[in-house]
XYZ file of C-alpha atoms in Angstrom:
142
model
C 56.634 -1.423 135.476
C 56.023 2.453 134.570
C 54.229 3.740 131.434
C 55.217 4.702 127.988
C 54.733 8.452 127.246
C 54.956 9.729 123.711
C 56.103 13.485 123.775
C 56.952 16.432 121.591
C 58.706 19.738 122.170
C 60.301 22.179 120.287
C 63.262 25.034 119.933
C 61.824 28.271 119.575
C 63.943 30.795 117.685
C 63.977 34.355 117.112
C 67.453 36.346 116.037
C 69.714 33.400 116.716
C 68.251 33.069 120.520
C 66.100 30.012 121.945
C 63.364 30.427 124.147
C 63.329 28.005 127.348
C 61.472 27.940 130.437
C 62.446 27.148 133.761
C 60.432 24.072 134.821
C 58.473 24.329 138.075
C 60.342 22.820 141.153
C 57.199 20.745 141.594
C 57.901 18.643 138.344
C 58.667 15.063 138.991
C 60.969 14.729 135.977
C 63.922 17.534 135.685
C 62.578 19.816 138.380
C 64.116 23.613 138.476
C 66.160 23.240 135.189
C 65.534 24.798 131.707
C 63.555 23.001 128.905
C 61.647 23.561 125.801
C 58.151 23.875 125.540
C 56.464 20.447 125.182
C 54.733 17.393 126.608
C 52.861 14.204 126.232
C 50.792 13.141 123.494
C 46.924 12.724 124.247
C 45.479 9.439 123.318
C 45.338 9.099 119.507
C 46.569 12.565 118.804
C 49.289 13.157 116.286
C 52.674 13.927 117.517
C 52.926 17.028 115.164
C 49.548 17.965 116.543
C 50.869 17.446 120.301
C 53.975 19.961 119.455
C 51.214 22.560 118.476
C 49.181 22.178 121.579
C 51.878 21.796 124.029
C 53.683 24.920 122.461
C 50.499 27.205 122.467
C 49.750 25.800 125.977
C 52.959 26.554 127.758
C 54.125 29.844 125.458
C 50.935 31.232 123.738
C 52.411 31.083 120.446
C 51.250 29.397 117.299
C 53.284 27.028 115.581
C 53.190 27.605 111.621
C 56.234 25.456 110.703
C 58.434 23.012 112.619
C 61.332 20.420 111.408
C 61.884 17.284 113.267
C 65.384 16.909 114.353
C 65.500 13.685 116.534
C 63.198 11.185 118.231
C 64.999 9.944 121.458
C 64.030 7.687 124.486
C 64.462 8.586 127.922
C 63.833 7.366 131.512
C 62.225 9.487 134.231
C 64.269 10.155 137.263
C 63.279 7.018 139.180
C 63.016 4.675 136.000
C 59.741 4.307 136.279
C 58.164 5.920 133.262
C 59.773 5.876 129.874
C 59.465 8.832 127.295
C 59.631 8.790 123.678
C 60.389 12.422 122.966
C 60.154 13.962 119.371
C 62.039 17.067 119.388
C 61.551 19.598 116.411
C 63.064 23.194 115.611
C 60.276 25.410 115.307
C 60.970 27.536 112.171
C 57.915 29.941 112.005
C 55.418 30.940 114.672
C 53.121 33.791 115.572
C 52.077 35.603 118.939
C 54.117 37.132 121.758
C 55.635 34.243 124.097
C 54.398 34.467 127.435
C 54.353 32.018 130.419
C 50.995 30.668 130.261
C 50.958 27.539 132.225
C 52.406 26.520 135.784
C 54.716 24.195 133.724
C 57.594 26.570 133.883
C 58.319 29.620 136.411
C 60.060 31.665 133.857
C 60.638 31.878 130.347
C 64.089 33.416 128.880
C 65.959 33.730 125.531
C 69.110 32.586 125.684
C 72.206 32.208 122.623
C 73.436 28.984 121.612
C 76.623 29.730 123.815
C 74.509 30.488 127.059
C 72.722 27.071 126.829
C 75.678 25.344 127.213
C 76.420 26.654 130.436
C 72.697 26.238 131.615
C 71.471 23.052 133.725
C 68.996 21.648 131.054
C 66.613 19.164 130.944
C 68.468 17.127 128.758
C 72.224 18.139 127.915
C 72.379 17.392 124.278
C 69.732 20.447 123.502
C 72.700 22.814 122.498
C 74.322 20.056 120.395
C 70.969 19.485 118.511
C 70.717 23.288 117.795
C 74.215 23.762 116.892
C 73.916 20.628 114.371
C 70.853 22.201 112.854
C 72.199 25.905 112.590
C 75.398 24.210 110.795
C 73.023 22.468 108.422
C 71.497 25.789 107.556
C 74.699 27.379 107.017
C 75.833 24.942 104.836
C 72.444 24.941 102.679
C 72.962 28.560 102.303
C 76.360 28.473 100.841
C 75.016 26.541 97.737
């Protein structure tokens, strides 16, 4: 039996575009597809702190605020490791995004519509973003 891994990742938004990284072809899970910044929690680490650390390690940005969107469970490609993944919308951040690790071969900004056309690590990413955007629009109407 494989390991249970607790993970956190977040959508980084700027002017209705979202920052994604193309995963290295050397990655065991979801090689070569687009994914959000994120990764595994260290032993004893708070999951929000995992989001902050992983986002900084992979993009160089500093998370100032984030909203939890969902927690989902994912098996790796070989059904050996099991991931519980906390996915956030990063609503405030500082810095200039840069590809600061070997996790991704490239970083790029995409619109929601463009995300629907990309090969993604988790196919439901655009739907999560769209649901969050619709909730924000509804909240601003009141």
